[in-house]
Amino acid sequence: MPLSTTLKNLATTAIAKFVGLPASLIILKQPNPEAIPIQFNPSEYKITDRSTYSERERTRKDDPVVSFGGNPMSTLTVRLYFNDDEPMSITSAVSAVSDILTGKTKDGMTKTIAKISSLTKIDGETHAPPNAAFIWGSTQFIGFVQNVSTAYTMFDKSGKPLRATVDLTMMGYTAVADERSSPLMSPDRTKAKTLTEDSSIFSIAEREYGDAREWRRIADANDIMNPLDIPVGKVLKVPSINE
């Protein structure tokens, strides 16, 4: 499934606004996207791409007919770490006690986690969970948050969480991969093919049109006079059969 133009434009504008940030989740909302900073850069993340197939039994045959069903959205899984357990000086300890006595508490970690969890909930304006993007350096994963699982691993004496790990799952698209994806391999789509040492304009025509004699169609589209004098590495436009 391709990344929709609307979502891609929204993500591009939002990401450009927060370029240079550490690892972040960006809530893609108009007109003011919001960045949720990740406290520590992840140690790893995993992007899973998959294809779906269906099987149909054939009469008096051992092997079934297998049909390609398409490419569902990719999945991003990443573990995020949060820590509010900071060493206290005497001054900060006195300040912390004062905050407790006056009802003021520092809960930056829990607020951040709550904001991440809110990405799984329906937005009152759009009636759907908000779109989001995970960005870290050149990595841009655009889609929506499917699952947030939080484990609190350390607490203070009052029971306030001090450390947590958040397992985040997103469904969507890797922006770079989406831009590089080729169109469907069919002769009714214009494509670009790179000439390799083991290919020729004739073999490309055979593969794309089912007829090596259609090489002239490719030659005309690329202003090629001599089909035997094409340098390896040249990118050839392969026009659709409708052009």
XYZ file of N, CA and C in Angstrom:
729
model
N 0.841 -1.192 0.000
C 0.000 0.000 0.000
C 0.877 1.243 0.000
N 0.650 2.153 -0.941
C 1.473 3.355 -0.980
C 1.067 4.355 0.093
N 1.989 5.218 0.439
C 1.713 6.279 1.399
C 0.882 7.346 0.709
N -0.264 7.707 1.285
C -1.145 8.681 0.640
C -0.441 10.033 0.539
N -0.767 10.755 -0.525
C -0.142 12.059 -0.756
C -0.438 13.025 0.383
N -1.690 13.015 0.873
C -2.071 13.922 1.965
C -1.250 13.651 3.218
N -1.156 12.384 3.605
C -0.402 12.032 4.808
C 1.085 12.307 4.616
N 1.588 12.041 3.422
C 3.003 12.270 3.152
C 3.344 13.755 3.247
N 2.490 14.612 2.684
C 2.728 16.058 2.744
C 2.648 16.563 4.173
N 1.676 16.052 4.927
C 1.527 16.447 6.326
C 2.750 16.036 7.126
N 3.229 14.816 6.896
C 4.396 14.312 7.621
C 5.648 15.100 7.240
N 5.807 15.399 5.963
C 6.987 16.147 5.512
C 7.046 17.515 6.171
N 5.911 18.202 6.221
C 5.856 19.530 6.838
C 6.157 19.450 8.335
N 5.563 18.452 9.003
C 5.749 18.312 10.455
C 7.184 17.942 10.789
N 7.757 16.996 10.048
C 9.125 16.545 10.326
C 10.119 17.670 10.096
N 9.881 18.472 9.060
C 10.774 19.600 8.774
C 10.784 20.597 9.926
N 9.655 20.722 10.607
C 9.559 21.663 11.730
C 10.418 21.221 12.900
N 10.589 19.902 13.065
C 11.310 19.385 14.225
C 12.642 18.743 13.826
N 13.176 19.109 12.680
C 14.420 18.514 12.214
C 15.539 18.779 13.227
N 16.391 17.805 13.452
C 17.508 17.962 14.373
C 17.214 17.480 15.776
N 15.971 17.101 16.052
C 15.636 16.600 17.387
C 16.217 15.200 17.594
N 16.409 14.787 18.852
C 16.729 13.379 19.110
C 15.541 12.514 18.695
N 15.627 11.209 18.971
C 14.514 10.322 18.643
C 13.215 10.896 19.195
N 12.179 10.946 18.345
C 10.915 11.583 18.741
C 9.740 10.910 18.070
N 8.587 11.048 18.711
C 7.314 10.741 18.080
C 6.647 12.065 17.764
N 6.143 12.202 16.555
C 5.477 13.436 16.170
C 4.006 13.143 15.939
N 3.149 13.883 16.621
C 1.705 13.763 16.403
C 1.373 14.611 15.184
N 0.911 13.969 14.128
C 0.669 14.657 12.859
C -0.746 15.239 12.854
N -0.850 16.443 13.360
C -2.155 17.100 13.376
C -2.004 18.500 12.806
N -3.024 18.946 12.135
C -3.012 20.284 11.572
C -3.768 21.239 12.491
N -3.336 22.510 12.575
C -2.176 23.078 11.882
C -0.887 22.995 12.706
N -0.958 22.440 13.918
C 0.198 22.455 14.820
C 0.607 21.044 15.219
N 1.540 20.437 14.484
C 2.041 19.125 14.897
C 2.793 19.236 16.218
N 2.827 18.157 16.972
C 3.450 18.178 18.296
C 4.477 17.058 18.400
N 5.655 17.387 18.920
C 6.720 16.399 19.082
C 6.731 15.857 20.510
N 6.852 14.545 20.633
C 7.030 13.895 21.934
C 8.463 13.381 21.978
N 9.351 14.055 22.703
C 10.751 13.622 22.723
C 10.925 12.303 23.459
N 11.806 11.461 22.933
C 12.162 10.202 23.575
C 13.373 10.457 24.462
N 13.290 10.081 25.713
C 14.328 10.441 26.686
C 15.692 9.857 26.325
N 15.714 8.599 25.885
C 16.968 7.953 25.495
C 16.808 7.377 24.091
N 17.872 7.495 23.277
C 17.815 6.885 21.961
C 17.650 5.371 22.092
N 16.819 4.759 21.263
C 16.615 3.302 21.365
C 17.906 2.543 21.071
N 18.028 1.360 21.655
C 19.177 0.512 21.350
C 18.982 -0.201 20.023
N 17.732 -0.382 19.623
C 17.411 -0.994 18.338
C 15.939 -0.775 18.023
N 15.589 -0.946 16.770
C 14.185 -0.983 16.367
C 14.069 -1.970 15.211
N 12.867 -2.455 14.978
C 12.663 -3.459 13.939
C 11.517 -3.034 13.040
N 11.748 -3.112 11.730
C 10.710 -2.832 10.740
C 10.414 -4.123 9.990
N 9.162 -4.526 9.987
C 8.755 -5.771 9.350
C 7.885 -5.480 8.136
N 8.302 -6.002 6.980
C 7.498 -5.929 5.760
C 7.022 -7.343 5.427
N 5.846 -7.454 4.884
C 5.339 -8.781 4.576
C 4.426 -8.750 3.360
N 4.201 -9.921 2.798
C 3.268 -10.102 1.692
C 2.213 -11.131 2.110
N 1.053 -11.049 1.519
C 0.004 -12.014 1.817
C -0.276 -12.865 0.585
N -0.556 -14.126 0.843
C -0.865 -15.068 -0.236
C -2.073 -15.899 0.165
N -2.805 -16.346 -0.817
C -3.916 -17.259 -0.578
C -3.691 -18.533 -1.389
N -4.195 -19.651 -0.854
C -4.040 -20.935 -1.520
C -5.406 -21.487 -1.931
N -5.435 -22.101 -3.102
C -6.665 -22.734 -3.581
C -6.317 -24.121 -4.101
N -6.987 -25.118 -3.575
C -6.701 -26.486 -3.984
C -7.105 -26.724 -5.435
N -6.316 -27.564 -6.103
C -6.626 -27.933 -7.480
C -7.076 -29.389 -7.540
N -8.026 -29.655 -8.395
C -8.554 -31.012 -8.527
C -7.484 -31.961 -9.055
N -7.296 -33.051 -8.338
C -6.353 -34.109 -8.710
C -4.921 -33.590 -8.865
N -4.576 -32.577 -8.096
C -3.210 -32.042 -8.096
C -2.722 -31.930 -6.660
N -1.429 -32.225 -6.450
C -0.867 -32.122 -5.104
C -0.623 -30.682 -4.686
N -0.108 -29.876 -5.618
C 0.243 -28.503 -5.270
C -0.922 -27.565 -5.542
N -1.200 -26.642 -4.596
C -2.313 -25.706 -4.754
C -1.932 -24.524 -5.646
N -2.927 -23.764 -6.033
C -2.699 -22.503 -6.736
C -2.470 -21.429 -5.685
N -1.329 -20.760 -5.768
C -0.982 -19.717 -4.802
C -1.127 -18.356 -5.475
N -1.917 -17.482 -4.872
C -2.159 -16.159 -5.440
C -1.624 -15.080 -4.509
N -0.966 -14.108 -5.092
C -0.438 -12.987 -4.323
C -1.573 -12.069 -3.917
N -1.632 -11.715 -2.631
C -2.739 -10.913 -2.116
C -2.402 -9.471 -1.825
N -1.150 -9.070 -2.020
C -0.782 -7.678 -1.793
C 0.209 -7.514 -0.651
N 0.611 -6.263 -0.424
C 1.556 -5.925 0.632
C 0.871 -5.074 1.689
N 0.542 -5.648 2.838
C -0.030 -4.841 3.925
C 0.988 -3.814 4.418
N 0.531 -2.942 5.288
C 1.425 -1.925 5.826
C 2.570 -2.555 6.611
N 3.687 -1.858 6.645
C 4.831 -2.313 7.424
C 4.553 -2.120 8.913
N 5.357 -2.790 9.736
C 5.218 -2.680 11.189
C 6.545 -2.259 11.797
N 6.508 -1.272 12.664
C 7.679 -0.826 13.414
C 7.506 -1.234 14.869
N 8.507 -1.886 15.439
C 8.497 -2.188 16.875
C 9.776 -1.628 17.485
N 9.620 -0.968 18.621
C 10.764 -0.348 19.279
C 10.502 -0.301 20.781
N 11.543 -0.467 21.571
C 11.439 -0.356 23.027
C 12.056 0.976 23.463
N 11.285 1.737 24.224
C 11.712 3.049 24.696
C 11.947 2.993 26.206
N 12.950 3.737 26.645
C 13.321 3.731 28.065
C 13.110 5.115 28.666
N 12.576 5.135 29.896
C 12.352 6.398 30.602
C 12.863 6.265 32.033
N 13.378 7.377 32.561
C 13.977 7.352 33.893
C 13.799 8.711 34.567
N 13.094 8.723 35.682
C 12.983 9.926 36.512
C 13.788 9.798 37.800
N 14.588 8.755 37.876
C 15.382 8.497 39.091
C 16.718 9.217 38.976
N 16.733 10.503 39.348
C 17.934 11.311 39.244
C 18.554 11.508 40.632
N 19.885 11.483 40.705
C 20.548 11.739 41.996
C 20.152 13.113 42.526
N 19.900 13.193 43.812
C 19.448 14.438 44.417
C 20.539 15.079 45.263
N 20.724 16.364 45.086
C 21.573 17.129 45.991
C 20.729 17.484 47.207
N 21.362 18.030 48.222
C 20.608 18.438 49.418
C 19.554 19.469 49.054
N 19.921 20.409 48.177
C 18.981 21.459 47.762
C 17.781 20.870 47.035
N 18.048 19.939 46.093
C 16.951 19.354 45.319
C 16.087 18.450 46.194
N 16.707 17.799 47.201
C 15.935 16.951 48.108
C 14.977 17.794 48.923
N 15.465 18.948 49.455
C 14.599 19.862 50.208
C 13.469 20.363 49.321
N 13.821 20.667 48.036
C 12.817 21.155 47.097
C 11.769 20.076 46.824
N 12.210 18.809 46.735
C 11.282 17.702 46.473
C 10.308 17.533 47.628
N 10.828 17.627 48.871
C 9.955 17.508 50.046
C 8.949 18.649 50.065
N 9.425 19.836 49.732
C 8.531 20.995 49.693
C 7.434 20.800 48.652
N 7.798 20.236 47.488
C 6.809 20.001 46.433
C 5.744 19.014 46.897
N 6.167 17.978 47.615
C 5.211 16.987 48.105
C 4.251 17.611 49.103
N 4.790 18.436 50.025
C 3.971 19.065 51.058
C 2.972 20.050 50.457
N 3.356 20.682 49.344
C 2.467 21.678 48.725
C 1.626 21.076 47.605
N 1.755 19.759 47.390
C 0.942 19.105 46.369
C 1.525 19.175 44.981
N 2.753 19.676 44.844
C 3.396 19.760 43.543
C 4.302 18.537 43.359
N 4.078 17.805 42.281
C 4.920 16.645 42.003
C 5.468 16.725 40.590
N 6.668 16.181 40.436
C 7.291 16.128 39.115
C 6.926 14.792 38.474
N 6.128 14.863 37.443
C 5.678 13.634 36.794
C 5.865 13.711 35.286
N 7.030 14.231 34.883
C 7.309 14.378 33.448
C 7.285 13.057 32.715
N 7.846 12.004 33.340
C 7.902 10.702 32.692
C 6.506 10.146 32.470
N 5.674 10.179 33.504
C 4.334 9.614 33.372
C 3.476 10.426 32.408
N 3.691 11.729 32.346
C 2.947 12.549 31.388
C 3.345 12.200 29.962
N 4.648 11.995 29.753
C 5.123 11.630 28.415
C 4.551 10.288 27.987
N 4.572 9.317 28.892
C 4.044 7.990 28.575
C 2.547 8.058 28.311
N 1.841 8.875 29.103
C 0.398 9.031 28.890
C 0.109 9.631 27.518
N 0.974 10.554 27.090
C 0.777 11.174 25.769
C 1.019 10.157 24.665
N 2.026 9.300 24.854
C 2.281 8.241 23.869
C 1.094 7.282 23.817
N 0.586 6.893 24.989
C -0.563 5.986 25.042
C -1.799 6.591 24.399
N -1.929 7.916 24.471
C -3.104 8.576 23.894
C -3.152 8.444 22.378
N -2.017 8.075 21.769
C -1.986 7.919 20.316
C -2.768 6.682 19.862
N -3.161 5.837 20.791
C -3.990 4.672 20.444
C -5.478 4.971 20.588
N -5.805 6.166 21.059
C -7.202 6.505 21.352
C -7.783 7.426 20.284
N -9.100 7.394 20.154
C -9.790 8.176 19.130
C -9.724 9.660 19.453
N -9.390 10.445 18.440
C -9.371 11.898 18.577
C -10.798 12.426 18.415
N -11.174 13.343 19.288
C -12.549 13.849 19.267
C -12.911 14.582 17.993
N -11.930 15.186 17.318
C -12.214 15.956 16.110
C -12.250 15.085 14.860
N -11.296 14.148 14.771
C -11.194 13.332 13.558
C -11.933 12.007 13.673
N -12.348 11.644 14.908
C -13.035 10.378 15.166
C -12.173 9.176 14.790
N -10.887 9.333 14.936
C -9.926 8.251 14.673
C -8.654 8.556 15.449
N -7.860 7.548 15.764
C -6.567 7.822 16.408
C -5.719 8.720 15.508
N -4.918 9.590 16.084
C -4.118 10.509 15.265
C -3.007 9.786 14.528
N -2.672 10.311 13.364
C -1.483 9.818 12.668
C -0.247 10.275 13.421
N 0.814 9.509 13.292
C 2.046 9.827 14.008
C 3.237 9.415 13.160
N 4.392 9.924 13.526
C 5.634 9.568 12.844
C 6.723 9.337 13.881
N 7.490 8.272 13.699
C 8.667 8.020 14.528
C 9.870 8.474 13.722
N 10.638 9.412 14.272
C 11.811 9.906 13.552
C 13.041 9.770 14.447
N 14.116 9.397 13.822
C 15.410 9.312 14.509
C 16.484 9.335 13.433
N 17.174 10.466 13.330
C 18.151 10.621 12.262
C 17.446 10.573 10.917
N 17.911 9.684 10.044
C 17.306 9.560 8.719
C 16.087 8.649 8.702
N 15.793 8.001 9.832
C 14.646 7.098 9.898
C 13.355 7.888 10.045
N 12.414 7.633 9.173
C 11.098 8.283 9.238
C 10.043 7.220 8.979
N 9.332 6.844 10.029
C 8.270 5.853 9.896
C 6.950 6.560 10.152
N 6.049 6.533 9.174
C 4.833 7.336 9.207
C 3.617 6.419 9.222
N 2.703 6.660 10.131
C 1.501 5.831 10.180
C 0.683 6.115 11.415
N 0.421 5.069 12.209
C -0.329 5.253 13.445
C 0.149 4.231 14.479
N -0.064 4.565 15.746
C 0.363 3.705 16.848
C -0.686 2.623 17.055
N -0.264 1.382 17.000
C -1.175 0.259 17.151
C -1.217 -0.260 18.582
N -0.062 -0.239 19.255
C -0.014 -0.832 20.586
C 1.049 -0.125 21.430
N 0.715 0.136 22.702
C 1.663 0.697 23.672
C 1.592 -0.165 24.922
N 2.702 -0.802 25.273
C 2.754 -1.645 26.470
C 3.833 -1.093 27.397
N 3.444 -0.670 28.590
C 4.350 -0.012 29.519
C 4.623 -0.887 30.735
N 5.892 -1.042 31.073
C 6.284 -1.763 32.290
C 7.013 -0.786 33.204
N 6.471 -0.565 34.404
C 7.116 0.303 35.390
C 8.019 -0.581 36.258
N 9.284 -0.171 36.369
C 10.281 -1.064 36.970
C 10.935 -0.527 38.236
N 10.654 0.713 38.604
C 11.240 1.261 39.832
C 10.315 2.341 40.376
N 10.212 2.424 41.716
C 9.275 3.354 42.344
C 9.941 4.022 43.548
N 9.428 5.202 43.913
C 9.892 5.810 45.153
C 9.042 5.284 46.314
N 9.273 5.785 47.508
C 8.581 5.261 48.682
C 7.081 5.500 48.640
N 6.667 6.520 47.914
C 5.232 6.810 47.834
C 4.543 5.998 46.741
N 5.322 5.215 45.967
C 4.744 4.420 44.885
C 4.783 5.099 43.537
N 5.386 6.286 43.473
C 5.482 6.990 42.201
C 6.469 6.262 41.284
N 6.099 5.983 40.021
C 7.023 5.321 39.098
C 8.235 6.203 38.792
N 9.404 5.591 38.796
C 10.640 6.306 38.506
C 11.309 5.825 37.216
N 11.088 4.571 36.878
C 11.652 4.023 35.645
C 10.583 3.230 34.913
N 10.696 3.240 33.568
C 9.708 2.507 32.778
C 10.281 2.145 31.422
N 9.781 1.064 30.870
C 10.067 0.706 29.479
C 8.743 0.667 28.735
N 8.741 1.197 27.535
C 7.540 1.247 26.712
C 7.811 0.499 25.410
N 7.055 -0.576 25.178
C 7.131 -1.299 23.916
C 6.080 -0.715 22.979
N 6.578 -0.098 21.910
C 5.719 0.635 20.976
C 5.628 -0.121 19.658
N 4.410 -0.277 19.152
C 4.197 -0.878 17.837
C 3.439 0.106 16.960
N 3.977 0.368 15.775
C 3.319 1.251 14.814
C 3.071 0.497 13.516
N 2.007 0.854 12.847
C 1.758 0.360 11.496
C 1.817 1.534 10.545
N 2.438 1.333 9.394
C 2.540 2.439 8.465
C 3.552 2.179 7.378
N 4.358 3.189 7.108
C 5.235 3.169 5.947
C 6.576 3.785 6.305
N 7.655 3.180 5.832
C 8.958 3.807 5.927
C 9.058 4.795 4.783
N 9.219 6.077 5.097
C 9.132 7.112 4.066
C 10.146 6.905 2.952
N 11.407 6.582 3.298
C 12.439 6.408 2.280
C 12.125 5.226 1.389
N 11.699 4.110 2.024
C 11.372 2.912 1.246
C 10.203 3.178 0.323
N 9.236 3.980 0.800
C 8.069 4.272 -0.028
C 8.460 5.031 -1.278
N 9.420 5.970 -1.142
C 9.853 6.744 -2.284
C 10.610 5.886 -3.281
N 11.311 4.859 -2.780
C 12.100 4.025 -3.660
C 11.293 2.907 -4.308
N 10.090 2.666 -3.803
C 9.332 1.522 -4.291
C 9.000 1.703 -5.766
N 9.107 0.625 -6.522
C 8.859 0.683 -7.947
C 7.387 0.465 -8.222
N 6.895 0.912 -9.389
C 5.497 0.664 -9.731
C 5.275 -0.807 -10.016
N 4.030 -1.181 -10.162
C 3.710 -2.568 -10.449
C 4.414 -3.027 -11.721
N 4.893 -4.267 -11.683
C 5.605 -4.807 -12.820
C 4.611 -5.228 -13.891
N 4.119 -4.275 -14.637
C 3.199 -4.559 -15.713
C 3.485 -3.605 -16.858
N 3.210 -4.006 -18.109
C 3.577 -3.178 -19.261
C 2.744 -1.922 -19.410
N 1.727 -1.715 -18.560
C 0.928 -0.503 -18.672
C 1.423 0.577 -17.722
N 2.609 0.382 -17.147
C 3.232 1.379 -16.277
C 4.602 1.733 -16.822
N 4.933 3.029 -16.845
C 6.272 3.441 -17.236
C 7.225 3.145 -16.086
N 8.379 2.542 -16.406
C 9.346 2.159 -15.379
C 10.735 2.602 -15.785
N 11.653 2.529 -14.849
C 13.065 2.801 -15.121
C 13.858 1.547 -14.806
N 14.721 1.145 -15.721
C 15.540 -0.049 -15.556
C 17.002 0.305 -15.779
N 17.860 -0.215 -14.925
C 19.300 0.008 -15.056
C 19.920 -1.149 -15.831
N 20.664 -0.828 -16.875
C 21.302 -1.847 -17.695
C 22.480 -2.443 -16.928
N 22.484 -3.760 -16.778
C 23.557 -4.457 -16.078
C 24.390 -5.261 -17.072
N 25.468 -5.852 -16.570
C 26.350 -6.618 -17.444
C 25.658 -7.839 -18.038
N 24.698 -8.392 -17.337
C 24.019 -9.595 -17.827
C 22.654 -9.292 -18.425
N 22.406 -8.042 -18.787
C 21.144 -7.684 -19.429
C 21.414 -6.867 -20.680
N 20.387 -6.687 -21.464
C 20.481 -5.893 -22.693
C 19.130 -5.258 -22.948
N 19.087 -4.377 -23.910
C 17.821 -3.742 -24.241
C 16.830 -4.777 -24.762
N 17.369 -5.851 -25.354
C 16.516 -6.908 -25.884
C 15.907 -7.749 -24.753
N 16.748 -8.077 -23.764
C 16.232 -8.882 -22.649
C 15.244 -8.084 -21.806
N 15.468 -6.774 -21.705
C 14.523 -5.930 -20.968
C 13.179 -5.896 -21.690
N 13.219 -5.774 -23.019
C 11.989 -5.773 -23.800
C 11.248 -7.101 -23.658
N 12.014 -8.198 -23.664
C 11.402 -9.512 -23.518
C 10.725 -9.653 -22.158
N 11.421 -9.170 -21.119
C 10.903 -9.307 -19.764
C 9.694 -8.401 -19.529
N 9.735 -7.189 -20.083
C 8.685 -6.220 -19.799
C 7.475 -6.337 -20.732
N 7.731 -6.676 -22.005
C 6.643 -6.716 -22.983
C 6.320 -8.117 -23.485
N 7.193 -9.082 -23.121
C 6.978 -10.429 -23.616
C 7.406 -10.619 -25.053
N 8.138 -9.656 -25.608
C 8.572 -9.726 -27.001
C 9.862 -8.919 -27.151
N 10.977 -9.594 -27.461
C 12.266 -8.912 -27.590
C 12.265 -7.899 -28.724
N 11.372 -8.074 -29.701
C 11.323 -7.146 -30.836
C 10.799 -5.771 -30.444
N 10.266 -5.669 -29.242
C 9.788 -4.379 -28.765
C 10.918 -3.488 -28.243
N 12.175 -3.884 -28.464
C 13.320 -3.076 -28.014
C 13.282 -1.674 -28.613
N 12.680 -1.558 -29.812
C 12.640 -0.240 -30.471
C 11.823 0.764 -29.655
N 10.825 0.273 -28.962
C 10.014 1.154 -28.113
C 10.884 1.784 -27.030
N 11.772 0.983 -26.424
C 12.676 1.488 -25.389
C 13.738 2.400 -26.002
N 14.253 1.993 -27.176
C 15.286 2.788 -27.845
C 14.761 4.176 -28.199
N 13.552 4.242 -28.742
C 12.972 5.533 -29.114
C 12.762 6.420 -27.896
N 12.345 5.823 -26.763
C 12.082 6.602 -25.552
C 13.355 7.155 -24.942
N 14.511 6.547 -25.281
C 15.787 6.983 -24.696
C 16.755 7.558 -25.725
N 16.251 7.837 -26.955
C 17.081 8.402 -28.033
C 18.322 7.557 -28.290
N 18.145 6.254 -28.353
C 19.261 5.339 -28.594
C 19.316 5.003 -30.078
N 20.478 5.215 -30.684
C 20.660 4.921 -32.096
C 21.172 3.503 -32.312
N 22.083 3.063 -31.450
C 22.689 1.741 -31.590
C 22.372 0.912 -30.352
N 21.516 -0.096 -30.467
C 21.140 -0.894 -29.285
C 22.286 -1.735 -28.732
N 23.367 -1.875 -29.499
C 24.513 -2.659 -29.045
C 25.579 -1.786 -28.390
N 25.312 -0.502 -28.329
C 26.306 0.427 -27.768
C 25.680 1.229 -26.631
N 25.200 0.507 -25.620
C 24.610 1.148 -24.450
C 25.492 0.831 -23.244
N 26.025 1.833 -22.563
C 26.940 1.556 -21.447
C 26.233 0.896 -20.262
N 26.946 -0.010 -19.602
C 26.430 -0.645 -18.388
C 26.212 0.427 -17.315
N 25.114 0.354 -16.639
C 24.793 1.333 -15.606
C 23.839 2.408 -16.069
N 23.584 2.471 -17.383
C 22.659 3.484 -17.896
C 21.237 3.151 -17.446
N 20.521 4.149 -16.990
C 19.136 3.971 -16.580
C 18.234 4.225 -17.791
N 17.455 3.209 -18.142
C 16.607 3.283 -19.320
C 15.149 3.492 -18.919
N 14.496 4.403 -19.606
C 13.067 4.568 -19.447
C 12.376 3.460 -20.221
N 11.510 2.721 -19.565
C 10.748 1.659 -20.222
C 9.296 2.140 -20.294
N 8.890 2.642 -21.453
C 7.552 3.243 -21.548
C 6.438 2.206 -21.471
N 5.268 2.665 -21.088
C 4.125 1.768 -21.055
C 3.681 1.436 -22.467
N 2.895 0.407 -22.599
C 2.434 0.004 -23.929
C 1.451 1.020 -24.496
N 1.003 1.953 -23.651
C 0.049 2.957 -24.116
C 0.723 4.203 -24.654
N 2.053 4.297 -24.481
C 2.753 5.499 -24.942
C 3.144 5.366 -26.401
